[in-house]
Amino acid sequence: MENVKTIASIKRHIENHIGEKVTLKANGGRKKILVNNGIIESAHPSIFVVRLDNDIPRTVTYSYSDVLTNTVQLYFAM
């Protein structure tokens, strides 16, 4: 994701990409990095929802502060 500095601008950026494919890199703790592909399903006031493209369909939620602190990194498909 580009150099987005505030939670409000992160929220606007994610809202502009609802329904698009995204690659997530999340910190799983203890030096684990979880990489998943999915689609941004919805954006709410404090969280956004991503439907993962795995064998078992499931959704995960992240807060905008996770993106701000680089706990979660988003890479949008071009």
PDB file of C-alpha atoms in Angstrom:
ATOM      1  CA  MET A   1       0.000   0.000   0.000  1.00  0.00           C
ATOM      2  CA  GLU A   2       1.276   3.476  -0.742  1.00  0.00           C
ATOM      3  CA  ASN A   3       2.510   5.977   1.844  1.00  0.00           C
ATOM      4  CA  VAL A   4      -0.855   6.451   3.542  1.00  0.00           C
ATOM      5  CA  LYS A   5      -0.395   8.168   6.896  1.00  0.00           C
ATOM      6  CA  THR A   6      -3.719   8.493   8.740  1.00  0.00           C
ATOM      7  CA  ILE A   7      -6.455   6.058   9.662  1.00  0.00           C
ATOM      8  CA  ALA A   8      -9.015   8.171   7.773  1.00  0.00           C
ATOM      9  CA  SER A   9      -6.997   8.032   4.559  1.00  0.00           C
ATOM     10  CA  ILE A  10      -6.399   4.280   4.991  1.00  0.00           C
ATOM     11  CA  LYS A  11     -10.154   3.783   5.435  1.00  0.00           C
ATOM     12  CA  ARG A  12     -10.931   5.807   2.279  1.00  0.00           C
ATOM     13  CA  HIS A  13      -8.313   3.883   0.307  1.00  0.00           C
ATOM     14  CA  ILE A  14      -9.731   0.507   1.387  1.00  0.00           C
ATOM     15  CA  GLU A  15     -13.318   1.644   0.704  1.00  0.00           C
ATOM     16  CA  ASN A  16     -12.251   2.505  -2.855  1.00  0.00           C
ATOM     17  CA  HIS A  17     -11.090  -1.094  -3.358  1.00  0.00           C
ATOM     18  CA  ILE A  18     -14.142  -2.987  -2.033  1.00  0.00           C
ATOM     19  CA  GLY A  19     -14.809  -6.013  -4.231  1.00  0.00           C
ATOM     20  CA  GLU A  20     -11.229  -6.140  -5.533  1.00  0.00           C
ATOM     21  CA  LYS A  21      -8.618  -8.843  -5.038  1.00  0.00           C
ATOM     22  CA  VAL A  22      -5.963  -8.241  -2.419  1.00  0.00           C
ATOM     23  CA  THR A  23      -2.939 -10.061  -1.047  1.00  0.00           C
ATOM     24  CA  LEU A  24      -2.571  -9.824   2.728  1.00  0.00           C
ATOM     25  CA  LYS A  25       0.674 -10.161   4.638  1.00  0.00           C
ATOM     26  CA  ALA A  26      -0.112 -10.397   8.344  1.00  0.00           C
ATOM     27  CA  ASN A  27       2.154 -10.757  11.325  1.00  0.00           C
ATOM     28  CA  GLY A  28       1.246 -14.111  12.888  1.00  0.00           C
ATOM     29  CA  GLY A  29       3.455 -13.694  15.941  1.00  0.00           C
ATOM     30  CA  ARG A  30       6.688 -15.496  16.814  1.00  0.00           C
ATOM     31  CA  LYS A  31       8.326 -14.563  13.534  1.00  0.00           C
ATOM     32  CA  LYS A  32       5.475 -16.005  11.443  1.00  0.00           C
ATOM     33  CA  ILE A  33       4.214 -14.107   8.426  1.00  0.00           C
ATOM     34  CA  LEU A  34       0.839 -15.241   7.099  1.00  0.00           C
ATOM     35  CA  VAL A  35       0.220 -14.589   3.394  1.00  0.00           C
ATOM     36  CA  ASN A  36      -3.324 -14.941   2.050  1.00  0.00           C
ATOM     37  CA  ASN A  37      -5.236 -13.907  -1.048  1.00  0.00           C
ATOM     38  CA  GLY A  38      -8.790 -12.659  -0.855  1.00  0.00           C
ATOM     39  CA  ILE A  39     -11.366 -10.062  -1.764  1.00  0.00           C
ATOM     40  CA  ILE A  40     -12.227  -7.018   0.325  1.00  0.00           C
ATOM     41  CA  GLU A  41     -15.843  -7.661   1.182  1.00  0.00           C
ATOM     42  CA  SER A  42     -16.863  -4.622   3.240  1.00  0.00           C
ATOM     43  CA  ALA A  43     -15.573  -1.680   5.249  1.00  0.00           C
ATOM     44  CA  HIS A  44     -17.028  -0.588   8.563  1.00  0.00           C
ATOM     45  CA  PRO A  45     -16.182   2.389  10.822  1.00  0.00           C
ATOM     46  CA  SER A  46     -13.313   0.640  12.619  1.00  0.00           C
ATOM     47  CA  ILE A  47     -12.680  -2.632  10.718  1.00  0.00           C
ATOM     48  CA  PHE A  48     -12.694  -4.101   7.230  1.00  0.00           C
ATOM     49  CA  VAL A  49     -13.642  -7.629   6.181  1.00  0.00           C
ATOM     50  CA  VAL A  50     -11.705  -9.816   3.740  1.00  0.00           C
ATOM     51  CA  ARG A  51     -13.064 -13.091   2.314  1.00  0.00           C
ATOM     52  CA  LEU A  52     -10.116 -15.453   1.867  1.00  0.00           C
ATOM     53  CA  ASP A  53      -9.589 -17.615  -1.228  1.00  0.00           C
ATOM     54  CA  ASN A  54      -8.668 -20.839   0.572  1.00  0.00           C
ATOM     55  CA  ASP A  55      -9.942 -24.411   0.372  1.00  0.00           C
ATOM     56  CA  ILE A  56     -12.187 -23.594   3.309  1.00  0.00           C
ATOM     57  CA  PRO A  57     -13.928 -20.266   2.640  1.00  0.00           C
ATOM     58  CA  ARG A  58     -13.740 -17.945   5.607  1.00  0.00           C
ATOM     59  CA  THR A  59     -13.620 -14.267   6.409  1.00  0.00           C
ATOM     60  CA  VAL A  60     -11.132 -12.341   8.490  1.00  0.00           C
ATOM     61  CA  THR A  61     -11.376  -8.848   9.921  1.00  0.00           C
ATOM     62  CA  TYR A  62      -8.639  -6.324  10.490  1.00  0.00           C
ATOM     63  CA  SER A  63      -8.654  -2.836  11.915  1.00  0.00           C
ATOM     64  CA  TYR A  64      -7.334   0.188  10.082  1.00  0.00           C
ATOM     65  CA  SER A  65      -4.757   0.646  12.840  1.00  0.00           C
ATOM     66  CA  ASP A  66      -3.319  -2.773  11.872  1.00  0.00           C
ATOM     67  CA  VAL A  67      -2.544  -1.307   8.455  1.00  0.00           C
ATOM     68  CA  LEU A  68      -1.207   1.915   9.982  1.00  0.00           C
ATOM     69  CA  THR A  69       1.226   0.020  12.237  1.00  0.00           C
ATOM     70  CA  ASN A  70       2.234  -2.419   9.450  1.00  0.00           C
ATOM     71  CA  THR A  71       0.884  -5.421  11.335  1.00  0.00           C
ATOM     72  CA  VAL A  72      -1.067  -6.079   8.123  1.00  0.00           C
ATOM     73  CA  GLN A  73       0.168  -5.114   4.660  1.00  0.00           C
ATOM     74  CA  LEU A  74      -2.198  -4.964   1.691  1.00  0.00           C
ATOM     75  CA  TYR A  75      -1.175  -5.420  -1.926  1.00  0.00           C
ATOM     76  CA  PHE A  76      -3.950  -4.735  -4.443  1.00  0.00           C
ATOM     77  CA  ALA A  77      -4.125  -6.609  -7.757  1.00  0.00           C
ATOM     78  CA  MET A  78      -3.457  -4.396 -10.749  1.00  0.00           C
TER      79      MET A  78
END
